[in-house]
PDB file of N, CA and C in Angstrom:
ATOM      1  N   MET A 746       6.289 -19.022 -50.184  1.00 77.00           N
ATOM      2  CA  MET A 746       5.686 -20.357 -51.289  1.00 77.00           C
ATOM      3  C   MET A 746       5.948 -20.775 -52.242  1.00 77.00           C
ATOM      4  N   ILE A 747       5.989 -21.780 -52.184  1.00 78.00           N
ATOM      5  CA  ILE A 747       6.305 -22.370 -53.854  1.00 78.00           C
ATOM      6  C   ILE A 747       5.100 -23.424 -54.543  1.00 78.00           C
ATOM      7  N   GLU A 748       4.670 -23.323 -56.008  1.00 78.00           N
ATOM      8  CA  GLU A 748       3.133 -24.294 -55.842  1.00 78.00           C
ATOM      9  C   GLU A 748       3.919 -25.734 -56.627  1.00 78.00           C
ATOM     10  N   ILE A 749       3.232 -26.588 -55.868  1.00 75.00           N
ATOM     11  CA  ILE A 749       3.952 -27.727 -56.233  1.00 75.00           C
ATOM     12  C   ILE A 749       2.667 -28.347 -56.791  1.00 75.00           C
ATOM     13  N   GLY A 750       1.720 -28.199 -57.057  1.00 75.00           N
ATOM     14  CA  GLY A 750       0.954 -28.487 -58.070  1.00 75.00           C
ATOM     15  C   GLY A 750      -0.588 -28.781 -57.723  1.00 75.00           C
ATOM     16  N   LYS A 751      -1.351 -29.249 -58.286  1.00 78.00           N
ATOM     17  CA  LYS A 751      -3.072 -29.225 -58.032  1.00 78.00           C
ATOM     18  C   LYS A 751      -3.187 -30.170 -57.398  1.00 78.00           C
ATOM     19  N   ASN A 752      -4.750 -29.544 -56.612  1.00 82.00           N
ATOM     20  CA  ASN A 752      -5.374 -30.913 -56.042  1.00 82.00           C
ATOM     21  C   ASN A 752      -6.589 -31.241 -56.979  1.00 82.00           C
ATOM     22  N   ILE A 753      -7.255 -31.821 -56.463  1.00 86.00           N
ATOM     23  CA  ILE A 753      -8.228 -32.794 -57.250  1.00 86.00           C
ATOM     24  C   ILE A 753      -9.070 -31.580 -57.847  1.00 86.00           C
ATOM     25  N   LEU A 754      -9.730 -30.501 -57.165  1.00 91.00           N
ATOM     26  CA  LEU A 754     -10.713 -29.406 -57.559  1.00 91.00           C
ATOM     27  C   LEU A 754      -9.504 -28.448 -59.197  1.00 91.00           C
ATOM     28  N   LYS A 755      -8.542 -29.144 -59.769  1.00 87.00           N
ATOM     29  CA  LYS A 755      -7.817 -28.487 -60.673  1.00 87.00           C
ATOM     30  C   LYS A 755      -7.150 -26.858 -60.019  1.00 87.00           C
ATOM     31  N   GLU A 756      -7.244 -26.534 -58.467  1.00 90.00           N
ATOM     32  CA  GLU A 756      -6.830 -25.557 -57.769  1.00 90.00           C
ATOM     33  C   GLU A 756      -4.818 -25.633 -57.301  1.00 90.00           C
ATOM     34  N   PRO A 757      -4.346 -24.576 -57.620  1.00 87.00           N
ATOM     35  CA  PRO A 757      -3.034 -24.523 -57.396  1.00 87.00           C
ATOM     36  C   PRO A 757      -2.900 -24.996 -55.557  1.00 87.00           C
ATOM     37  N   VAL A 758      -1.851 -26.029 -55.267  1.00 83.00           N
ATOM     38  CA  VAL A 758      -1.982 -25.912 -54.232  1.00 83.00           C
ATOM     39  C   VAL A 758      -0.350 -24.909 -53.171  1.00 83.00           C
ATOM     40  N   SER A 759       0.106 -24.509 -52.727  1.00 84.00           N
ATOM     41  CA  SER A 759       1.060 -24.451 -52.845  1.00 84.00           C
ATOM     42  C   SER A 759       1.676 -24.531 -50.581  1.00 84.00           C
ATOM     43  N   MET A 760       2.872 -24.280 -51.050  1.00 80.00           N
ATOM     44  CA  MET A 760       3.106 -24.541 -49.449  1.00 80.00           C
ATOM     45  C   MET A 760       4.133 -23.523 -49.090  1.00 80.00           C
ATOM     46  N   GLN A 761       4.687 -23.493 -48.299  1.00 79.00           N
ATOM     47  CA  GLN A 761       6.059 -22.958 -47.599  1.00 79.00           C
ATOM     48  C   GLN A 761       7.279 -24.363 -46.994  1.00 79.00           C
ATOM     49  N   LEU A 762       8.357 -23.956 -47.891  1.00 72.00           N
ATOM     50  CA  LEU A 762       9.341 -24.958 -47.521  1.00 72.00           C
ATOM     51  C   LEU A 762      10.296 -24.717 -45.886  1.00 72.00           C
ATOM     52  N   GLU A 763      10.542 -25.458 -45.419  1.00 66.00           N
ATOM     53  CA  GLU A 763      11.101 -24.681 -44.352  1.00 66.00           C
ATOM     54  C   GLU A 763      12.683 -25.356 -45.030  1.00 66.00           C
ATOM     55  N   THR A 764      13.266 -26.483 -43.604  1.00 63.00           N
ATOM     56  CA  THR A 764      15.138 -27.337 -43.978  1.00 63.00           C
ATOM     57  C   THR A 764      14.742 -28.313 -44.917  1.00 63.00           C
ATOM     58  N   ASN A 765      13.431 -29.493 -43.756  1.00 70.00           N
ATOM     59  CA  ASN A 765      13.411 -30.772 -44.302  1.00 70.00           C
ATOM     60  C   ASN A 765      11.805 -31.424 -44.763  1.00 70.00           C
ATOM     61  N   VAL A 766      11.336 -32.007 -45.876  1.00 73.00           N
ATOM     62  CA  VAL A 766      10.763 -32.231 -46.344  1.00 73.00           C
ATOM     63  C   VAL A 766      10.749 -33.464 -46.728  1.00 73.00           C
ATOM     64  N   LEU A 767       9.748 -34.216 -46.124  1.00 75.00           N
ATOM     65  CA  LEU A 767       9.374 -35.831 -46.454  1.00 75.00           C
ATOM     66  C   LEU A 767       7.769 -36.077 -47.115  1.00 75.00           C
ATOM     67  N   VAL A 768       8.120 -36.531 -48.761  1.00 79.00           N
ATOM     68  CA  VAL A 768       7.119 -36.848 -49.387  1.00 79.00           C
ATOM     69  C   VAL A 768       6.684 -38.109 -49.749  1.00 79.00           C
ATOM     70  N   ALA A 769       5.460 -38.492 -48.997  1.00 80.00           N
ATOM     71  CA  ALA A 769       4.794 -39.848 -49.330  1.00 80.00           C
ATOM     72  C   ALA A 769       3.685 -40.272 -49.710  1.00 80.00           C
ATOM     73  N   GLY A 770       3.232 -41.254 -49.797  1.00 81.00           N
ATOM     74  CA  GLY A 770       1.878 -41.697 -50.522  1.00 81.00           C
ATOM     75  C   GLY A 770       2.130 -42.301 -51.440  1.00 81.00           C
ATOM     76  N   GLN A 771       0.658 -43.041 -51.824  1.00 85.00           N
ATOM     77  CA  GLN A 771       0.261 -43.767 -52.106  1.00 85.00           C
ATOM     78  C   GLN A 771       0.885 -44.257 -54.243  1.00 85.00           C
ATOM     79  N   ALA A 772       1.178 -45.553 -54.658  1.00 85.00           N
ATOM     80  CA  ALA A 772       1.514 -45.091 -55.855  1.00 85.00           C
ATOM     81  C   ALA A 772       0.559 -44.105 -56.785  1.00 85.00           C
ATOM     82  N   GLY A 773       0.866 -43.559 -58.020  1.00 84.00           N
ATOM     83  CA  GLY A 773       0.313 -42.544 -58.495  1.00 84.00           C
ATOM     84  C   GLY A 773      -0.001 -41.552 -58.044  1.00 84.00           C
ATOM     85  N   SER A 774       0.421 -41.366 -57.026  1.00 82.00           N
ATOM     86  CA  SER A 774      -0.414 -40.186 -56.080  1.00 82.00           C
ATOM     87  C   SER A 774      -0.449 -38.247 -56.256  1.00 82.00           C
ATOM     88  N   GLY A 775       1.127 -38.716 -57.648  1.00 81.00           N
ATOM     89  CA  GLY A 775       1.837 -37.300 -58.054  1.00 81.00           C
ATOM     90  C   GLY A 775       2.587 -37.526 -56.321  1.00 81.00           C
ATOM     91  N   LYS A 776       3.607 -37.972 -56.291  1.00 83.00           N
ATOM     92  CA  LYS A 776       4.754 -37.200 -55.487  1.00 83.00           C
ATOM     93  C   LYS A 776       6.413 -36.983 -56.343  1.00 83.00           C
ATOM     94  N   SER A 777       6.924 -37.394 -57.395  1.00 84.00           N
ATOM     95  CA  SER A 777       7.474 -37.091 -58.662  1.00 84.00           C
ATOM     96  C   SER A 777       7.128 -35.917 -58.822  1.00 84.00           C
ATOM     97  N   ILE A 778       5.211 -35.533 -59.242  1.00 83.00           N
ATOM     98  CA  ILE A 778       5.361 -34.465 -59.877  1.00 83.00           C
ATOM     99  C   ILE A 778       5.744 -33.539 -58.906  1.00 83.00           C
ATOM    100  N   ALA A 779       5.420 -33.841 -57.710  1.00 81.00           N
ATOM    101  CA  ALA A 779       5.524 -32.455 -56.530  1.00 81.00           C
ATOM    102  C   ALA A 779       6.883 -32.544 -56.268  1.00 81.00           C
ATOM    103  N   MET A 780       7.654 -33.880 -56.285  1.00 84.00           N
ATOM    104  CA  MET A 780       9.115 -33.320 -56.058  1.00 84.00           C
ATOM    105  C   MET A 780       9.279 -32.409 -57.141  1.00 84.00           C
ATOM    106  N   ASN A 781      10.174 -32.974 -58.659  1.00 87.00           N
ATOM    107  CA  ASN A 781      10.385 -31.968 -58.964  1.00 87.00           C
ATOM    108  C   ASN A 781      10.131 -30.577 -59.114  1.00 87.00           C
ATOM    109  N   GLN A 782       8.652 -30.123 -59.206  1.00 84.00           N
ATOM    110  CA  GLN A 782       8.077 -29.075 -58.974  1.00 84.00           C
ATOM    111  C   GLN A 782       8.790 -28.238 -57.812  1.00 84.00           C
ATOM    112  N   MET A 783       8.880 -28.690 -56.808  1.00 84.00           N
ATOM    113  CA  MET A 783       9.596 -28.483 -55.449  1.00 84.00           C
ATOM    114  C   MET A 783      11.354 -27.846 -55.717  1.00 84.00           C
ATOM    115  N   ILE A 784      11.704 -29.313 -56.367  1.00 87.00           N
ATOM    116  CA  ILE A 784      13.449 -29.463 -56.989  1.00 87.00           C
ATOM    117  C   ILE A 784      13.375 -27.809 -57.675  1.00 87.00           C
ATOM    118  N   VAL A 785      12.846 -27.557 -58.846  1.00 85.00           N
ATOM    119  CA  VAL A 785      12.916 -25.982 -59.807  1.00 85.00           C
ATOM    120  C   VAL A 785      12.300 -25.022 -59.305  1.00 85.00           C
ATOM    121  N   GLU A 786      11.795 -24.852 -58.626  1.00 82.00           N
ATOM    122  CA  GLU A 786      11.240 -23.639 -57.521  1.00 82.00           C
ATOM    123  C   GLU A 786      12.758 -23.450 -56.930  1.00 82.00           C
ATOM    124  N   LEU A 787      13.061 -24.749 -55.811  1.00 82.00           N
ATOM    125  CA  LEU A 787      14.245 -24.319 -55.395  1.00 82.00           C
ATOM    126  C   LEU A 787      14.905 -23.910 -55.412  1.00 82.00           C
ATOM    127  N   GLY A 788      15.225 -24.502 -56.832  1.00 83.00           N
ATOM    128  CA  GLY A 788      16.736 -24.080 -57.827  1.00 83.00           C
ATOM    129  C   GLY A 788      16.945 -22.958 -58.217  1.00 83.00           C
ATOM    130  N   LYS A 789      15.989 -22.729 -58.257  1.00 82.00           N
ATOM    131  CA  LYS A 789      15.869 -20.794 -58.180  1.00 82.00           C
ATOM    132  C   LYS A 789      16.070 -19.986 -57.112  1.00 82.00           C
ATOM    133  N   GLN A 790      15.830 -20.870 -56.216  1.00 79.00           N
ATOM    134  CA  GLN A 790      16.477 -19.250 -55.012  1.00 79.00           C
ATOM    135  C   GLN A 790      17.951 -19.452 -54.657  1.00 79.00           C
ATOM    136  N   GLU A 791      18.120 -18.426 -55.041  1.00 79.00           N
ATOM    137  CA  GLU A 791      20.083 -17.954 -54.177  1.00 79.00           C
ATOM    138  C   GLU A 791      20.567 -19.143 -53.462  1.00 79.00           C
ATOM    139  N   ASN A 792      19.901 -19.258 -52.130  1.00 78.00           N
ATOM    140  CA  ASN A 792      21.268 -19.413 -50.922  1.00 78.00           C
ATOM    141  C   ASN A 792      20.700 -20.849 -51.227  1.00 78.00           C
ATOM    142  N   ASN A 793      19.849 -21.845 -51.739  1.00 79.00           N
ATOM    143  CA  ASN A 793      20.045 -23.242 -51.329  1.00 79.00           C
ATOM    144  C   ASN A 793      21.103 -24.510 -51.493  1.00 79.00           C
ATOM    145  N   LYS A 794      21.163 -25.266 -51.220  1.00 84.00           N
ATOM    146  CA  LYS A 794      22.195 -25.985 -51.494  1.00 84.00           C
ATOM    147  C   LYS A 794      21.581 -27.398 -51.525  1.00 84.00           C
ATOM    148  N   ILE A 795      20.716 -28.154 -53.029  1.00 87.00           N
ATOM    149  CA  ILE A 795      19.794 -29.397 -52.550  1.00 87.00           C
ATOM    150  C   ILE A 795      21.039 -30.405 -53.450  1.00 87.00           C
ATOM    151  N   TYR A 796      20.668 -31.350 -52.054  1.00 90.00           N
ATOM    152  CA  TYR A 796      21.470 -32.784 -52.361  1.00 90.00           C
ATOM    153  C   TYR A 796      20.008 -33.863 -52.960  1.00 90.00           C
ATOM    154  N   LEU A 797      19.773 -34.618 -54.221  1.00 92.00           N
ATOM    155  CA  LEU A 797      19.255 -35.436 -54.581  1.00 92.00           C
ATOM    156  C   LEU A 797      19.939 -37.264 -53.720  1.00 92.00           C
ATOM    157  N   PHE A 798      18.742 -38.002 -53.560  1.00 92.00           N
ATOM    158  CA  PHE A 798      19.366 -38.896 -53.518  1.00 92.00           C
ATOM    159  C   PHE A 798      18.211 -40.134 -54.364  1.00 92.00           C
ATOM    160  N   ASP A 799      18.939 -40.991 -54.535  1.00 90.00           N
ATOM    161  CA  ASP A 799      17.591 -41.368 -55.762  1.00 90.00           C
ATOM    162  C   ASP A 799      18.063 -42.720 -56.169  1.00 90.00           C
ATOM    163  N   LEU A 800      17.354 -43.533 -54.526  1.00 89.00           N
ATOM    164  CA  LEU A 800      18.055 -44.898 -54.986  1.00 89.00           C
ATOM    165  C   LEU A 800      17.134 -45.861 -55.955  1.00 89.00           C
ATOM    166  N   LYS A 801      16.599 -45.474 -56.254  1.00 88.00           N
ATOM    167  CA  LYS A 801      15.681 -45.694 -57.677  1.00 88.00           C
ATOM    168  C   LYS A 801      16.337 -45.962 -58.888  1.00 88.00           C
ATOM    169  N   ARG A 802      16.927 -45.206 -59.332  1.00 90.00           N
ATOM    170  CA  ARG A 802      17.807 -44.275 -60.097  1.00 90.00           C
ATOM    171  C   ARG A 802      17.493 -43.915 -61.297  1.00 90.00           C
ATOM    172  N   VAL A 803      15.455 -43.461 -60.775  1.00 89.00           N
ATOM    173  CA  VAL A 803      15.262 -43.112 -62.584  1.00 89.00           C
ATOM    174  C   VAL A 803      14.652 -42.508 -62.104  1.00 89.00           C
ATOM    175  N   GLU A 804      14.289 -41.719 -61.167  1.00 87.00           N
ATOM    176  CA  GLU A 804      13.956 -39.703 -60.558  1.00 87.00           C
ATOM    177  C   GLU A 804      14.439 -39.073 -60.725  1.00 87.00           C
ATOM    178  N   PHE A 805      15.948 -39.056 -60.583  1.00 90.00           N
ATOM    179  CA  PHE A 805      16.286 -37.607 -60.605  1.00 90.00           C
ATOM    180  C   PHE A 805      17.255 -37.199 -61.316  1.00 90.00           C
ATOM    181  N   PHE A 806      17.873 -38.581 -62.479  1.00 90.00           N
ATOM    182  CA  PHE A 806      19.072 -38.480 -63.222  1.00 90.00           C
ATOM    183  C   PHE A 806      18.854 -37.486 -64.492  1.00 90.00           C
ATOM    184  N   ARG A 807      17.713 -36.483 -64.331  1.00 91.00           N
ATOM    185  CA  ARG A 807      17.315 -35.359 -65.556  1.00 91.00           C
ATOM    186  C   ARG A 807      18.369 -34.192 -64.504  1.00 91.00           C
ATOM    187  N   TYR A 808      18.655 -34.146 -63.387  1.00 92.00           N
ATOM    188  CA  TYR A 808      19.198 -33.292 -62.251  1.00 92.00           C
ATOM    189  C   TYR A 808      20.665 -33.295 -62.213  1.00 92.00           C
ATOM    190  N   ASN A 809      21.004 -34.962 -62.582  1.00 90.00           N
ATOM    191  CA  ASN A 809      22.201 -34.689 -62.263  1.00 90.00           C
ATOM    192  C   ASN A 809      23.714 -33.636 -63.180  1.00 90.00           C
ATOM    193  N   GLY A 810      24.468 -33.158 -63.276  1.00 91.00           N
ATOM    194  CA  GLY A 810      25.195 -31.954 -63.888  1.00 91.00           C
ATOM    195  C   GLY A 810      24.532 -30.344 -63.167  1.00 91.00           C
ATOM    196  N   VAL A 811      23.447 -30.423 -62.484  1.00 91.00           N
ATOM    197  CA  VAL A 811      22.552 -29.202 -62.250  1.00 91.00           C
ATOM    198  C   VAL A 811      22.663 -29.099 -60.628  1.00 91.00           C
ATOM    199  N   PHE A 812      22.450 -30.680 -60.028  1.00 91.00           N
ATOM    200  CA  PHE A 812      22.866 -30.186 -58.693  1.00 91.00           C
ATOM    201  C   PHE A 812      23.082 -32.315 -57.919  1.00 91.00           C
ATOM    202  N   PRO A 813      24.418 -32.308 -57.148  1.00 93.00           N
ATOM    203  CA  PRO A 813      24.965 -33.631 -56.933  1.00 93.00           C
ATOM    204  C   PRO A 813      23.213 -34.503 -56.998  1.00 93.00           C
ATOM    205  N   VAL A 814      23.378 -35.823 -57.220  1.00 94.00           N
ATOM    206  CA  VAL A 814      22.664 -36.743 -57.277  1.00 94.00           C
ATOM    207  C   VAL A 814      22.964 -37.843 -57.232  1.00 94.00           C
ATOM    208  N   TYR A 815      22.736 -38.428 -55.720  1.00 95.00           N
ATOM    209  CA  TYR A 815      23.249 -39.759 -55.072  1.00 95.00           C
ATOM    210  C   TYR A 815      22.543 -41.655 -55.932  1.00 95.00           C
ATOM    211  N   THR A 816      23.106 -41.943 -55.970  1.00 94.00           N
ATOM    212  CA  THR A 816      22.457 -43.573 -56.191  1.00 94.00           C
ATOM    213  C   THR A 816      22.822 -44.510 -55.727  1.00 94.00           C
ATOM    214  N   GLY A 817      23.771 -44.478 -55.574  1.00 93.00           N
ATOM    215  CA  GLY A 817      23.925 -46.000 -54.678  1.00 93.00           C
ATOM    216  C   GLY A 817      24.029 -45.999 -53.356  1.00 93.00           C
ATOM    217  N   ILE A 818      23.481 -47.454 -52.846  1.00 94.00           N
ATOM    218  CA  ILE A 818      23.685 -47.639 -51.405  1.00 94.00           C
ATOM    219  C   ILE A 818      24.413 -46.761 -50.676  1.00 94.00           C
ATOM    220  N   HIS A 819      26.085 -46.890 -51.014  1.00 96.00           N
ATOM    221  CA  HIS A 819      27.062 -46.495 -50.524  1.00 96.00           C
ATOM    222  C   HIS A 819      27.570 -45.079 -51.147  1.00 96.00           C
ATOM    223  N   GLU A 820      26.891 -44.673 -51.559  1.00 95.00           N
ATOM    224  CA  GLU A 820      26.923 -43.848 -52.059  1.00 95.00           C
ATOM    225  C   GLU A 820      25.902 -42.392 -51.518  1.00 95.00           C
ATOM    226  N   ILE A 821      25.306 -42.737 -51.208  1.00 94.00           N
ATOM    227  CA  ILE A 821      24.157 -42.114 -50.201  1.00 94.00           C
ATOM    228  C   ILE A 821      24.324 -41.951 -48.884  1.00 94.00           C
ATOM    229  N   ALA A 822      25.103 -43.027 -48.296  1.00 96.00           N
ATOM    230  CA  ALA A 822      25.200 -43.291 -47.110  1.00 96.00           C
ATOM    231  C   ALA A 822      26.651 -42.119 -46.830  1.00 96.00           C
ATOM    232  N   GLY A 823      27.305 -42.075 -47.678  1.00 96.00           N
ATOM    233  CA  GLY A 823      28.585 -41.329 -47.799  1.00 96.00           C
ATOM    234  C   GLY A 823      28.066 -39.959 -47.314  1.00 96.00           C
ATOM    235  N   ALA A 824      27.213 -39.694 -48.621  1.00 95.00           N
ATOM    236  CA  ALA A 824      26.963 -38.355 -48.550  1.00 95.00           C
ATOM    237  C   ALA A 824      25.630 -37.191 -46.878  1.00 95.00           C
ATOM    238  N   VAL A 825      25.143 -38.738 -46.761  1.00 94.00           N
ATOM    239  CA  VAL A 825      24.152 -38.606 -45.353  1.00 94.00           C
ATOM    240  C   VAL A 825      25.661 -38.314 -44.324  1.00 94.00           C
ATOM    241  N   GLU A 826      26.206 -39.132 -44.267  1.00 96.00           N
ATOM    242  CA  GLU A 826      27.524 -38.920 -43.153  1.00 96.00           C
ATOM    243  C   GLU A 826      28.618 -37.554 -43.839  1.00 96.00           C
ATOM    244  N   ALA A 827      28.122 -37.418 -44.581  1.00 95.00           N
ATOM    245  CA  ALA A 827      28.941 -36.254 -45.037  1.00 95.00           C
ATOM    246  C   ALA A 827      28.114 -34.556 -44.407  1.00 95.00           C
ATOM    247  N   LEU A 828      26.736 -34.772 -44.656  1.00 93.00           N
ATOM    248  CA  LEU A 828      26.544 -33.720 -44.503  1.00 93.00           C
ATOM    249  C   LEU A 828      25.794 -34.060 -42.793  1.00 93.00           C
ATOM    250  N   ALA A 829      25.847 -34.733 -42.527  1.00 95.00           N
ATOM    251  CA  ALA A 829      25.259 -35.192 -40.567  1.00 95.00           C
ATOM    252  C   ALA A 829      26.361 -34.557 -39.875  1.00 95.00           C
ATOM    253  N   PHE A 830      27.288 -34.224 -40.993  1.00 97.00           N
ATOM    254  CA  PHE A 830      28.670 -33.621 -39.967  1.00 97.00           C
ATOM    255  C   PHE A 830      28.692 -32.664 -40.260  1.00 97.00           C
ATOM    256  N   ILE A 831      27.778 -32.147 -41.107  1.00 92.00           N
ATOM    257  CA  ILE A 831      27.956 -30.461 -41.189  1.00 92.00           C
ATOM    258  C   ILE A 831      26.836 -30.172 -40.256  1.00 92.00           C
ATOM    259  N   MET A 832      26.241 -30.638 -40.245  1.00 90.00           N
ATOM    260  CA  MET A 832      24.997 -30.713 -39.341  1.00 90.00           C
ATOM    261  C   MET A 832      25.201 -30.283 -37.976  1.00 90.00           C
ATOM    262  N   ASP A 833      25.989 -31.089 -38.137  1.00 94.00           N
ATOM    263  CA  ASP A 833      26.733 -31.684 -36.261  1.00 94.00           C
ATOM    264  C   ASP A 833      27.498 -30.293 -35.854  1.00 94.00           C
ATOM    265  N   THR A 834      28.678 -29.717 -36.905  1.00 94.00           N
ATOM    266  CA  THR A 834      29.367 -28.649 -37.047  1.00 94.00           C
ATOM    267  C   THR A 834      28.071 -27.805 -36.262  1.00 94.00           C
ATOM    268  N   ARG A 835      27.379 -27.487 -37.424  1.00 90.00           N
ATOM    269  CA  ARG A 835      26.812 -26.132 -37.495  1.00 90.00           C
ATOM    270  C   ARG A 835      25.998 -26.090 -35.887  1.00 90.00           C
ATOM    271  N   TYR A 836      25.190 -26.989 -35.293  1.00 92.00           N
ATOM    272  CA  TYR A 836      24.525 -27.287 -34.400  1.00 92.00           C
ATOM    273  C   TYR A 836      25.627 -26.557 -33.322  1.00 92.00           C
ATOM    274  N   GLN A 837      26.983 -27.354 -33.122  1.00 94.00           N
ATOM    275  CA  GLN A 837      28.170 -26.442 -32.145  1.00 94.00           C
ATOM    276  C   GLN A 837      28.210 -25.787 -32.660  1.00 94.00           C
ATOM    277  N   GLU A 838      28.792 -24.458 -33.278  1.00 92.00           N
ATOM    278  CA  GLU A 838      28.858 -23.438 -33.670  1.00 92.00           C
ATOM    279  C   GLU A 838      27.379 -22.722 -32.881  1.00 92.00           C
ATOM    280  N   MET A 839      26.736 -23.129 -32.832  1.00 92.00           N
ATOM    281  CA  MET A 839      25.369 -22.354 -33.052  1.00 92.00           C
ATOM    282  C   MET A 839      25.582 -22.213 -31.058  1.00 92.00           C
ATOM    283  N   MET A 840      25.391 -23.718 -30.425  1.00 92.00           N
ATOM    284  CA  MET A 840      25.964 -24.272 -29.284  1.00 92.00           C
ATOM    285  C   MET A 840      26.831 -22.883 -28.670  1.00 92.00           C
ATOM    286  N   ASP A 841      27.677 -22.522 -29.642  1.00 93.00           N
ATOM    287  CA  ASP A 841      29.063 -22.045 -28.913  1.00 93.00           C
ATOM    288  C   ASP A 841      28.202 -20.345 -28.824  1.00 93.00           C
ATOM    289  N   ARG A 842      28.032 -20.130 -29.435  1.00 90.00           N
ATOM    290  CA  ARG A 842      27.773 -19.042 -29.887  1.00 90.00           C
ATOM    291  C   ARG A 842      25.797 -18.481 -28.793  1.00 90.00           C
ATOM    292  N   GLY A 843      25.607 -19.577 -28.412  1.00 91.00           N
ATOM    293  CA  GLY A 843      24.627 -18.811 -27.695  1.00 91.00           C
ATOM    294  C   GLY A 843      22.939 -18.932 -28.706  1.00 91.00           C
ATOM    295  N   GLN A 844      23.183 -19.435 -30.045  1.00 85.00           N
ATOM    296  CA  GLN A 844      22.253 -19.328 -31.189  1.00 85.00           C
ATOM    297  C   GLN A 844      21.237 -19.982 -30.824  1.00 85.00           C
ATOM    298  N   VAL A 845      19.847 -19.892 -31.783  1.00 83.00           N
ATOM    299  CA  VAL A 845      18.965 -20.728 -31.678  1.00 83.00           C
ATOM    300  C   VAL A 845      18.651 -21.431 -33.043  1.00 83.00           C
ATOM    301  N   LYS A 846      19.109 -20.007 -34.190  1.00 76.00           N
ATOM    302  CA  LYS A 846      18.369 -20.088 -34.802  1.00 76.00           C
ATOM    303  C   LYS A 846      20.033 -20.224 -35.957  1.00 76.00           C
ATOM    304  N   TRP A 847      20.099 -20.937 -37.037  1.00 72.00           N
ATOM    305  CA  TRP A 847      21.951 -20.538 -37.582  1.00 72.00           C
ATOM    306  C   TRP A 847      21.884 -19.610 -39.246  1.00 72.00           C
ATOM    307  N   SER A 848      22.445 -18.457 -38.765  1.00 69.00           N
ATOM    308  CA  SER A 848      22.429 -17.865 -39.365  1.00 69.00           C
ATOM    309  C   SER A 848      22.916 -17.472 -40.383  1.00 69.00           C
ATOM    310  N   GLY A 849      24.012 -18.408 -41.466  1.00 63.00           N
ATOM    311  CA  GLY A 849      24.556 -19.133 -42.627  1.00 63.00           C
ATOM    312  C   GLY A 849      25.636 -18.106 -42.839  1.00 63.00           C
ATOM    313  N   ASP A 850      26.542 -17.353 -41.901  1.00 58.00           N
ATOM    314  CA  ASP A 850      27.469 -16.980 -41.625  1.00 58.00           C
ATOM    315  C   ASP A 850      28.974 -18.364 -41.530  1.00 58.00           C
ATOM    316  N   ASP A 851      29.417 -17.626 -43.186  1.00 49.00           N
ATOM    317  CA  ASP A 851      30.380 -18.747 -43.148  1.00 49.00           C
ATOM    318  C   ASP A 851      29.883 -20.138 -44.111  1.00 49.00           C
ATOM    319  N   HIS A 852      28.938 -20.990 -44.093  1.00 47.00           N
ATOM    320  CA  HIS A 852      28.718 -21.558 -44.571  1.00 47.00           C
ATOM    321  C   HIS A 852      27.546 -21.298 -46.246  1.00 47.00           C
TER     322      HIS A 852
END
């Protein structure tokens, strides 16, 4: 569980992050604050690989050099293609081994 911010009553809000997260909301609702908190918390954990995509080029610049930050549309597309290849390879390996959950060995 990681703390991602506070609710309207100023109480801490925590969540269990699994593999993929989509953050959405209206302007000014705290998306950037929540994202930055998630990045900081996930960055503290050893086995996480964090890839940041920032088409606006203003949200994640402070993490450049700490995590890969992709900004241009072609750069993002290339990174997504490379990550999709890794995922596809892992799924094929899982299928070959008869696994339903990735063990993380070798990658």
